Short mmCIF file of C-alpha atoms and ligand atoms in Angstrom, two decimals:
data_model
loop_
_atom_site.label_atom_id
_atom_site.label_comp_id
_atom_site.label_asym_id
_atom_site.label_seq_id
_atom_site.Cartn_x
_atom_site.Cartn_y
_atom_site.Cartn_z
CA MET A 1 15.31 16.73 24.51
CA LYS A 2 13.35 16.74 21.28
CA GLY A 3 14.97 14.29 18.87
CA GLN A 4 15.10 14.56 15.10
CA PRO A 5 11.86 13.47 13.41
CA ARG A 6 12.02 9.85 12.30
CA VAL A 7 11.76 9.56 8.54
CA LEU A 8 11.23 6.44 6.46
CA GLY A 9 12.16 6.81 2.79
CA ILE A 10 10.14 4.90 0.21
CA VAL A 11 11.63 5.04 -3.26
CA LEU A 12 9.20 4.14 -6.05
CA ALA A 13 11.21 2.08 -8.48
CA GLY A 14 8.62 -0.12 -10.15
CA GLY A 15 8.17 1.91 -13.32
CA GLU A 16 8.41 0.12 -16.62
CA GLY A 17 9.97 3.00 -18.57
CA LYS A 18 8.38 2.06 -21.90
CA ARG A 19 9.60 5.24 -23.60
CA LEU A 20 13.22 4.27 -22.86
CA TRP A 21 12.92 1.08 -24.88
CA PRO A 22 15.22 -0.74 -25.78
CA LEU A 23 17.24 0.33 -22.71
CA THR A 24 14.42 -1.03 -20.53
CA ALA A 25 13.94 -4.25 -22.49
CA ASP A 26 15.79 -6.18 -19.83
CA ARG A 27 15.81 -3.93 -16.75
CA ALA A 28 13.64 -1.56 -14.73
CA LYS A 29 14.03 2.11 -15.59
CA PRO A 30 15.75 3.00 -12.27
CA ALA A 31 18.40 0.37 -13.12
CA VAL A 32 19.27 1.96 -16.46
CA PRO A 33 22.98 2.88 -16.42
CA PHE A 34 23.75 6.59 -16.46
CA ALA A 35 26.88 8.74 -16.69
CA GLY A 36 29.37 5.93 -17.01
CA ASN A 37 29.43 4.67 -13.43
CA TYR A 38 25.91 5.02 -12.14
CA ARG A 39 22.39 3.70 -12.42
CA LEU A 40 19.48 6.15 -12.32
CA VAL A 41 18.43 5.03 -8.83
CA ASP A 42 21.81 6.18 -7.45
CA PHE A 43 20.76 9.83 -7.79
CA VAL A 44 17.72 9.67 -5.51
CA LEU A 45 19.47 7.34 -3.07
CA SER A 46 22.51 9.66 -2.88
CA ASN A 47 20.28 12.66 -2.22
CA LEU A 48 18.41 10.86 0.57
CA VAL A 49 21.50 9.31 2.17
CA ASN A 50 23.51 12.55 1.96
CA ALA A 51 20.64 14.28 3.80
CA GLY A 52 20.83 11.73 6.62
CA PHE A 53 17.75 9.69 5.64
CA HIS A 54 19.14 6.25 6.38
CA GLN A 55 16.08 3.97 6.54
CA LEU A 56 15.16 3.45 2.92
CA CYS A 57 12.98 0.92 1.10
CA VAL A 58 13.03 0.68 -2.67
CA LEU A 59 9.78 -0.73 -4.08
CA THR A 60 10.44 -2.76 -7.20
CA GLN A 61 8.22 -4.69 -9.57
CA TYR A 62 9.03 -4.70 -13.28
CA LYS A 63 12.12 -6.68 -14.41
CA SER A 64 13.76 -5.97 -11.10
CA HIS A 65 16.66 -8.41 -11.06
CA SER A 66 19.49 -6.00 -12.00
CA LEU A 67 17.96 -3.29 -9.79
CA ASP A 68 17.76 -5.64 -6.80
CA ARG A 69 21.32 -6.82 -7.38
CA HIS A 70 22.62 -3.27 -7.74
CA ILE A 71 20.93 -2.08 -4.54
CA SER A 72 21.94 -5.10 -2.48
CA THR A 73 25.57 -5.00 -3.57
CA THR A 74 26.10 -1.23 -3.71
CA TRP A 75 23.90 0.34 -1.06
CA ARG A 76 25.09 -1.31 2.14
CA LEU A 77 24.73 1.10 5.01
CA SER A 78 25.63 0.44 8.62
CA THR A 79 23.57 -2.29 10.27
CA VAL A 80 24.94 -1.39 13.69
CA LEU A 81 23.54 2.13 13.29
CA GLY A 82 20.17 0.79 12.14
CA GLN A 83 20.70 2.12 8.61
CA TYR A 84 19.48 0.25 5.56
CA VAL A 85 18.54 0.48 1.91
CA THR A 86 16.31 -2.50 1.18
CA PRO A 87 14.91 -3.51 -2.18
CA VAL A 88 11.33 -4.68 -1.61
CA PRO A 89 9.85 -6.77 -4.42
CA ALA A 90 6.11 -6.91 -5.12
CA GLN A 91 4.83 -9.79 -2.98
CA GLN A 92 1.03 -9.99 -3.43
CA ARG A 93 0.63 -9.35 0.30
CA LEU A 94 -3.01 -8.34 0.01
CA GLY A 95 -4.29 -10.93 -2.44
CA PRO A 96 -3.39 -12.37 -5.80
CA ARG A 97 -2.52 -9.15 -7.65
CA TRP A 98 0.61 -7.22 -8.53
CA TYR A 99 0.74 -3.47 -7.92
CA THR A 100 -2.00 -1.72 -9.85
CA GLY A 101 -0.32 1.68 -9.46
CA SER A 102 2.26 3.57 -7.41
CA ALA A 103 -0.22 4.20 -4.55
CA ASP A 104 -1.14 0.51 -4.46
CA ALA A 105 2.59 -0.29 -4.30
CA ILE A 106 2.84 1.68 -1.04
CA TYR A 107 -0.52 0.42 0.25
CA GLN A 108 0.64 -3.17 -0.23
CA SER A 109 3.89 -2.29 1.58
CA LEU A 110 2.40 -0.56 4.64
CA ASN A 111 3.88 -3.29 6.84
CA LEU A 112 7.22 -1.46 6.34
CA VAL A 113 5.65 1.66 7.84
CA TYR A 114 4.09 -0.21 10.76
CA ASP A 115 7.48 -1.83 11.49
CA GLU A 116 9.46 1.42 11.42
CA GLN A 117 6.86 3.76 12.98
CA PRO A 118 8.28 6.92 11.42
CA ASP A 119 6.91 10.42 12.01
CA HIS A 120 7.17 11.25 8.32
CA ILE A 121 7.52 9.32 5.10
CA ALA A 122 9.51 10.55 2.12
CA VAL A 123 8.06 9.03 -1.06
CA PHE A 124 10.50 9.77 -3.88
CA GLY A 125 10.65 8.72 -7.53
CA ALA A 126 13.68 6.92 -8.89
CA ASP A 127 13.86 8.19 -12.43
CA HIS A 128 15.53 11.58 -12.18
CA VAL A 129 18.99 13.07 -12.47
CA TYR A 130 19.44 15.84 -9.93
CA ARG A 131 21.05 16.98 -6.74
CA MET A 132 18.76 17.95 -3.87
CA ASP A 133 18.88 18.19 -0.09
CA PRO A 134 15.55 16.64 1.02
CA GLY A 135 16.38 17.71 4.60
CA GLN A 136 15.44 21.30 3.69
CA MET A 137 12.12 20.06 2.32
CA LEU A 138 11.56 18.12 5.57
CA ASP A 139 12.17 21.29 7.62
CA GLN A 140 9.47 23.13 5.69
CA HIS A 141 7.12 20.14 5.87
CA VAL A 142 7.45 19.91 9.66
CA GLU A 143 7.07 23.67 10.12
CA SER A 144 3.94 23.94 7.95
CA GLY A 145 2.22 20.95 9.53
CA ALA A 146 0.95 19.90 6.08
CA GLY A 147 -0.30 16.35 5.50
CA VAL A 148 1.86 16.22 2.39
CA THR A 149 4.52 18.47 0.91
CA VAL A 150 5.12 18.14 -2.83
CA ALA A 151 8.45 19.22 -4.37
CA GLY A 152 7.80 21.63 -7.23
CA ILE A 153 9.94 22.96 -10.06
CA ARG A 154 9.31 25.46 -12.85
CA VAL A 155 9.42 23.79 -16.28
CA PRO A 156 8.68 25.05 -19.79
CA ARG A 157 4.89 24.91 -20.24
CA ALA A 158 5.40 23.09 -23.55
CA GLU A 159 6.83 20.11 -21.62
CA ALA A 160 4.42 20.17 -18.69
CA ARG A 161 1.91 17.68 -20.05
CA ALA A 162 4.14 14.90 -18.70
CA PHE A 163 3.89 16.23 -15.14
CA GLY A 164 1.56 16.98 -12.27
CA CYS A 165 0.88 20.74 -12.41
CA ILE A 166 0.56 22.84 -9.27
CA ASP A 167 -1.30 26.04 -8.38
CA SER A 168 -0.55 27.38 -4.92
CA ASP A 169 -1.38 30.38 -2.76
CA GLU A 170 1.13 32.82 -1.27
CA HIS A 171 1.61 30.57 1.78
CA GLY A 172 2.59 27.59 -0.37
CA LYS A 173 -0.72 25.78 0.10
CA ILE A 174 -1.64 23.86 -3.06
CA THR A 175 -4.99 25.09 -4.35
CA ARG A 176 -5.14 22.89 -7.46
CA PHE A 177 -3.19 19.86 -8.70
CA LEU A 178 -3.72 18.55 -12.22
CA GLU A 179 -1.99 15.29 -13.12
CA LYS A 180 -0.64 15.41 -16.69
CA PRO A 181 -3.23 17.85 -18.06
CA ALA A 182 -3.64 18.28 -21.84
CA ASP A 183 -3.48 22.06 -21.38
CA PRO A 184 -1.08 22.80 -18.50
CA PRO A 185 -1.74 25.97 -16.48
CA SER A 186 0.99 28.61 -16.40
CA VAL A 187 2.60 30.44 -13.50
CA PRO A 188 0.90 33.87 -13.03
CA GLY A 189 2.81 36.46 -15.06
CA HIS A 190 4.84 33.77 -16.90
CA PRO A 191 2.73 32.30 -19.72
CA ASP A 192 5.43 29.86 -20.88
CA VAL A 193 6.24 28.41 -17.45
CA THR A 194 4.42 25.77 -15.39
CA PHE A 195 5.02 24.83 -11.76
CA ALA A 196 5.36 21.04 -11.93
CA SER A 197 5.56 18.25 -9.40
CA MET A 198 8.94 16.50 -9.24
CA GLY A 199 7.22 13.31 -8.06
CA ASN A 200 8.89 13.67 -4.63
CA TYR A 201 6.63 13.88 -1.59
CA LEU A 202 6.98 14.20 2.17
CA PHE A 203 3.98 12.89 4.10
CA SER A 204 3.15 12.90 7.75
CA THR A 205 2.66 9.20 8.46
CA SER A 206 -0.99 9.44 9.51
CA ALA A 207 -1.94 11.50 6.43
CA LEU A 208 -0.37 8.93 4.10
CA ILE A 209 -1.96 5.92 5.80
CA GLU A 210 -5.41 7.53 5.84
CA ALA A 211 -5.18 8.58 2.20
CA LEU A 212 -4.01 5.13 1.07
CA ARG A 213 -6.80 3.37 2.99
CA ALA A 214 -9.43 5.67 1.47
CA ASP A 215 -7.94 5.20 -1.99
CA ALA A 216 -7.86 1.40 -1.66
CA VAL A 217 -11.67 1.21 -1.40
CA ASP A 218 -12.33 3.79 -4.11
CA LYS A 219 -13.46 1.79 -7.14
CA ASP A 220 -12.90 4.74 -9.52
CA SER A 221 -9.27 5.25 -8.46
CA LEU A 222 -6.28 4.21 -10.56
CA HIS A 223 -4.30 4.00 -7.30
CA ASP A 224 -1.67 6.43 -8.53
CA MET A 225 0.25 8.82 -6.28
CA GLY A 226 0.13 11.77 -8.68
CA GLY A 227 -3.30 11.00 -10.13
CA ASP A 228 -5.20 10.07 -6.96
CA ILE A 229 -3.42 10.52 -3.60
CA ILE A 230 -2.07 14.05 -4.08
CA PRO A 231 -5.38 15.42 -5.51
CA MET A 232 -7.19 13.81 -2.54
CA LEU A 233 -4.98 15.66 -0.03
CA VAL A 234 -5.22 18.88 -2.04
CA GLY A 235 -9.02 18.54 -1.81
CA ALA A 236 -8.70 18.11 1.95
CA GLY A 237 -6.66 21.34 2.15
CA SER A 238 -3.57 19.66 3.58
CA ALA A 239 -1.07 19.77 0.71
CA HIS A 240 1.76 22.26 0.44
CA VAL A 241 4.42 22.80 -2.18
CA TYR A 242 8.18 22.96 -1.54
CA ASP A 243 9.87 25.17 -4.10
CA PHE A 244 12.98 23.40 -5.44
CA ALA A 245 14.37 26.84 -6.33
CA ASP A 246 14.87 27.36 -2.55
CA ASN A 247 17.02 24.22 -2.22
CA VAL A 248 20.71 24.95 -1.72
CA VAL A 249 23.09 22.01 -1.95
CA PRO A 250 26.66 22.21 -0.66
CA GLY A 251 29.26 22.61 -3.39
CA GLU A 252 26.87 23.33 -6.24
CA THR A 253 27.85 25.96 -8.78
CA GLU A 254 25.77 28.77 -10.28
CA ARG A 255 25.68 26.67 -13.43
CA ASP A 256 24.30 23.45 -12.00
CA ARG A 257 22.07 24.97 -9.31
CA GLY A 258 18.51 23.72 -9.71
CA TYR A 259 19.43 21.03 -12.28
CA TRP A 260 16.71 18.34 -12.54
CA ARG A 261 15.98 16.11 -15.49
CA ASP A 262 13.27 13.53 -15.94
CA VAL A 263 15.13 11.12 -18.24
CA GLY A 264 11.93 9.40 -19.31
CA THR A 265 12.59 9.34 -23.06
CA LEU A 266 15.58 8.33 -25.18
CA ASP A 267 16.11 11.96 -26.19
CA ALA A 268 15.98 13.18 -22.58
CA TYR A 269 18.40 10.39 -21.57
CA TYR A 270 20.76 11.34 -24.37
CA ASP A 271 20.54 15.10 -23.68
CA ALA A 272 21.19 14.59 -19.95
CA HIS A 273 24.43 12.81 -20.90
CA MET A 274 25.46 15.67 -23.14
CA ASP A 275 24.87 17.98 -20.13
CA LEU A 276 27.80 16.19 -18.45
CA VAL A 277 30.57 16.41 -21.00
CA SER A 278 31.18 20.10 -21.69
CA VAL A 279 34.14 21.81 -20.02
CA HIS A 280 31.81 23.59 -17.61
CA PRO A 281 28.98 21.05 -17.38
CA VAL A 282 25.47 22.06 -16.42
CA PHE A 283 25.44 19.07 -14.10
CA ASN A 284 28.66 18.62 -12.16
CA LEU A 285 29.47 15.05 -11.14
CA TYR A 286 32.64 16.27 -9.45
CA ASN A 287 30.95 17.98 -6.49
CA ARG A 288 32.55 16.22 -3.53
CA HIS A 289 30.40 18.03 -0.97
CA TRP A 290 27.26 16.21 -2.14
CA PRO A 291 28.58 13.11 -3.88
CA ILE A 292 26.52 10.97 -6.20
CA ARG A 293 27.36 7.58 -4.77
CA THR A 294 27.77 4.18 -6.32
CA ALA A 295 30.17 1.24 -6.26
CA THR A 296 32.54 0.90 -9.17
CA PRO A 297 33.76 -2.49 -10.39
CA PRO A 298 37.36 -3.51 -9.60
CA LEU A 299 38.81 -2.48 -12.94
CA PRO A 300 42.15 -0.90 -13.87
CA PRO A 301 42.25 2.77 -14.94
CA ALA A 302 41.30 3.82 -18.46
CA LYS A 303 44.10 3.57 -21.00
CA PHE A 304 44.83 5.49 -24.21
CA VAL A 305 47.29 3.92 -26.68
CA ASN A 306 48.44 4.39 -30.29
CA ALA A 307 47.51 8.08 -30.17
CA GLY A 308 43.98 7.25 -29.12
CA SER A 309 42.25 10.28 -27.63
CA ALA A 310 39.11 11.44 -25.88
CA VAL A 311 38.13 15.12 -25.54
CA GLU A 312 35.09 16.74 -23.89
CA SER A 313 34.30 13.22 -22.72
CA ILE A 314 33.95 11.02 -19.67
CA VAL A 315 35.79 7.68 -19.79
CA GLY A 316 35.17 4.87 -17.33
CA PRO A 317 37.70 2.48 -15.75
CA GLY A 318 38.89 -0.57 -17.64
CA THR A 319 38.27 1.16 -20.97
CA ILE A 320 40.93 1.06 -23.69
CA ILE A 321 40.95 3.60 -26.50
CA SER A 322 43.49 2.47 -29.07
CA GLY A 323 44.25 4.79 -31.99
CA ALA A 324 40.63 5.95 -31.98
CA SER A 325 39.14 9.40 -31.57
CA VAL A 326 36.39 10.04 -29.04
CA VAL A 327 34.68 13.45 -28.86
CA ASP A 328 31.74 14.77 -26.79
CA SER A 329 30.90 11.32 -25.45
CA VAL A 330 30.27 9.35 -22.29
CA ILE A 331 32.19 6.07 -22.42
CA SER A 332 31.44 3.69 -19.54
CA ALA A 333 33.61 1.06 -17.93
CA ASP A 334 35.24 -1.84 -19.76
CA VAL A 335 34.75 -0.53 -23.30
CA LEU A 336 37.20 -1.25 -26.13
CA ILE A 337 37.48 1.23 -29.00
CA GLU A 338 39.90 0.13 -31.67
CA ASP A 339 42.24 1.78 -34.18
CA GLY A 340 40.81 4.33 -36.55
CA ALA A 341 37.35 4.29 -34.96
CA GLN A 342 35.55 7.63 -34.53
CA VAL A 343 33.04 8.11 -31.74
CA GLU A 344 31.22 11.44 -31.57
CA GLY A 345 28.39 12.70 -29.37
CA SER A 346 27.62 9.19 -28.13
CA VAL A 347 26.78 7.30 -24.97
CA VAL A 348 28.49 3.92 -24.69
CA LEU A 349 27.49 1.61 -21.84
CA PRO A 350 29.78 -0.98 -20.18
CA GLY A 351 31.32 -3.83 -22.10
CA ALA A 352 30.74 -2.41 -25.59
CA ARG A 353 33.24 -3.10 -28.39
CA ILE A 354 33.75 -0.69 -31.28
CA GLY A 355 35.87 -2.17 -34.05
CA LYS A 356 38.61 -0.79 -36.28
CA GLY A 357 37.58 2.09 -38.51
CA ALA A 358 33.98 2.07 -37.26
CA VAL A 359 32.08 5.36 -37.00
CA VAL A 360 29.56 5.94 -34.18
CA ARG A 361 27.76 9.31 -34.17
CA ARG A 362 24.88 10.51 -31.97
CA ALA A 363 24.24 7.00 -30.74
CA ILE A 364 23.49 5.15 -27.54
CA LEU A 365 25.12 1.71 -27.36
CA ASP A 366 23.74 -0.41 -24.52
CA LYS A 367 25.82 -2.95 -22.57
CA ASN A 368 27.97 -5.40 -24.51
CA VAL A 369 27.02 -4.02 -27.94
CA VAL A 370 29.49 -4.96 -30.67
CA VAL A 371 30.07 -2.62 -33.61
CA ALA A 372 32.14 -4.56 -36.12
CA ASP A 373 35.14 -3.16 -38.01
CA GLY A 374 34.21 -0.45 -40.51
CA VAL A 375 30.50 -0.30 -39.59
CA ARG A 376 28.95 3.19 -39.63
CA ILE A 377 26.23 4.16 -37.19
CA GLY A 378 24.58 7.59 -37.18
CA VAL A 379 25.85 8.38 -40.69
CA ASP A 380 23.06 7.18 -43.00
CA PRO A 381 19.63 7.84 -41.40
CA GLU A 382 17.80 5.44 -43.71
CA ALA A 383 20.15 2.56 -42.99
CA ASP A 384 19.93 3.33 -39.25
CA ARG A 385 16.13 3.29 -39.28
CA ALA A 386 16.11 0.00 -41.14
CA GLN A 387 18.28 -1.73 -38.55
CA HIS A 388 18.04 0.07 -35.23
CA THR A 389 15.79 2.06 -32.91
CA VAL A 390 16.01 5.79 -33.73
CA SER A 391 14.70 8.42 -31.28
CA GLY A 392 12.49 11.38 -32.21
CA SER A 393 15.52 13.63 -32.62
CA GLY A 394 17.52 11.03 -34.57
CA VAL A 395 19.67 9.40 -31.88
CA VAL A 396 20.41 5.79 -32.91
CA VAL A 397 20.01 3.23 -30.13
CA LEU A 398 21.39 -0.32 -30.07
CA GLY A 399 19.93 -2.54 -27.32
CA LYS A 400 21.86 -4.72 -24.90
CA GLY A 401 24.17 -7.21 -26.61
CA ALA A 402 23.21 -6.10 -30.16
CA ARG A 403 25.74 -6.73 -32.94
CA ALA A 404 26.09 -4.26 -35.80
CA GLU A 405 27.94 -6.04 -38.61
P1 ADQ B 1 5.35 9.65 -13.72
O1 ADQ B 1 6.81 9.54 -13.57
O2 ADQ B 1 4.80 9.58 -15.12
O3 ADQ B 1 4.79 10.99 -13.02
P2 ADQ B 1 4.84 7.07 -12.63
O4 ADQ B 1 4.94 6.38 -13.93
O5 ADQ B 1 3.78 6.62 -11.65
O6 ADQ B 1 4.59 8.60 -12.81
O7 ADQ B 1 6.27 6.97 -11.94
C1 ADQ B 1 6.56 7.59 -10.67
C2 ADQ B 1 7.59 6.75 -9.95
O8 ADQ B 1 6.94 5.58 -9.48
C3 ADQ B 1 8.74 6.28 -10.82
O9 ADQ B 1 9.94 6.32 -10.08
C4 ADQ B 1 8.37 4.85 -11.20
O10 ADQ B 1 9.54 4.06 -11.37
C5 ADQ B 1 7.56 4.43 -9.98
N1 ADQ B 1 6.45 3.49 -10.23
C6 ADQ B 1 5.53 3.54 -11.21
N2 ADQ B 1 4.67 2.52 -11.11
C7 ADQ B 1 5.06 1.81 -10.01
C8 ADQ B 1 4.61 0.62 -9.37
N3 ADQ B 1 3.56 -0.05 -9.85
N4 ADQ B 1 5.30 0.17 -8.30
C9 ADQ B 1 6.35 0.85 -7.81
N5 ADQ B 1 6.85 1.95 -8.38
C10 ADQ B 1 6.21 2.44 -9.45
C11 ADQ B 1 5.16 11.26 -11.65
C12 ADQ B 1 4.05 12.05 -10.97
C13 ADQ B 1 3.89 13.42 -11.64
C14 ADQ B 1 5.24 14.12 -11.61
C15 ADQ B 1 6.28 13.27 -12.31
C16 ADQ B 1 7.68 13.87 -12.23
O11 ADQ B 1 2.84 11.31 -11.02
O12 ADQ B 1 2.92 14.19 -10.97
O13 ADQ B 1 5.15 15.39 -12.25
O14 ADQ B 1 6.37 11.98 -11.65
O15 ADQ B 1 8.55 13.16 -13.06
#
């Protein structure tokens, strides 16, 4: 009997996330809280686990404490079934140097591959909000016999400079891969659309090991998966693309089919939250057929008192909204919003306090932020710029533990 192919998942979670500052001042980007209950890494891990990929290593480096803690406490699979999600810190295994790039991170961690001896290796990024069944990508990868299969998605050409851009032939073979080009190519017949890499790859084990070994001795390489490894395999004629448009996930709706967001900037992070709160959201967290998993803290349910209200909003457990009005917002766990406060179009992370009569508009408040009574945020742009971080599109951001008084 031919068994299922053995797959090891390697989740790249070492990114610094500079453009998400100040949310990444104290934590790695994959540990940034998202959608009230989650951290960004929960999306990729849910997709992999839901697809039955149960041997997963998460490579960490930058400010990894909260990420390590989150993974070790939340993602406990069954030991007796040989399932695990293990955070793997950078360890200087091959000499006195930290990871020089995402390919070097895997090269320095090849012991994990030798231990597990998988047939294929899924190398996935940890920075995206999406729902995907990687099992369907694996089926195509196995059938094509490619050395690597790259997940691809159509994005507006105007945004494609942040991505690897793919040209492929009619059989799905990648003919050209340009990492973050200044002038992204368009899809034939669609001048405003580019076929972009999602930063998710399926490798046959031997192709990955060979490519990483060749890359390690290449003095001109930056040791980057998108910049070096994928172009190398494209040059060797063994890279295929998997079209994300073909991925069908149980329980998804017409509206949220194909949803994928790279939440690499404050504006993208903010906009992805706003995608959650409308009556018919473009990303549906309530799909029980393909759950986005996490562990929630042992808190009581949310409570609304003194005519406090929240509409078109998500409200986490342990939160109390007392005589305040909340509209179009994502309010995480353990938040207190007091009498007369108005919160509109905002993202409030756990433990924040918003005082009496305060106004918070188009803002992101990180963990444990305190907005004192009567303080106005998102009302006077000049005052906001003088005191806080303000994103390109004017979203005001208060970092972890900040006090606005
Ligand atoms: P980027 O996301 O810009 O582009 P990168 O910064 O290397 O590429 O991040 C990729 C993933 O690797 C992220 O999950 C990040 O956290 C992680 N990472 C980065 N440096 C790391 C390190 N030293 N150790 C461990 N993990 C690390 C990539 C691809 C593009 C593609 C986009 C899609 O290179 O081709 O289009 O993802 O968002």
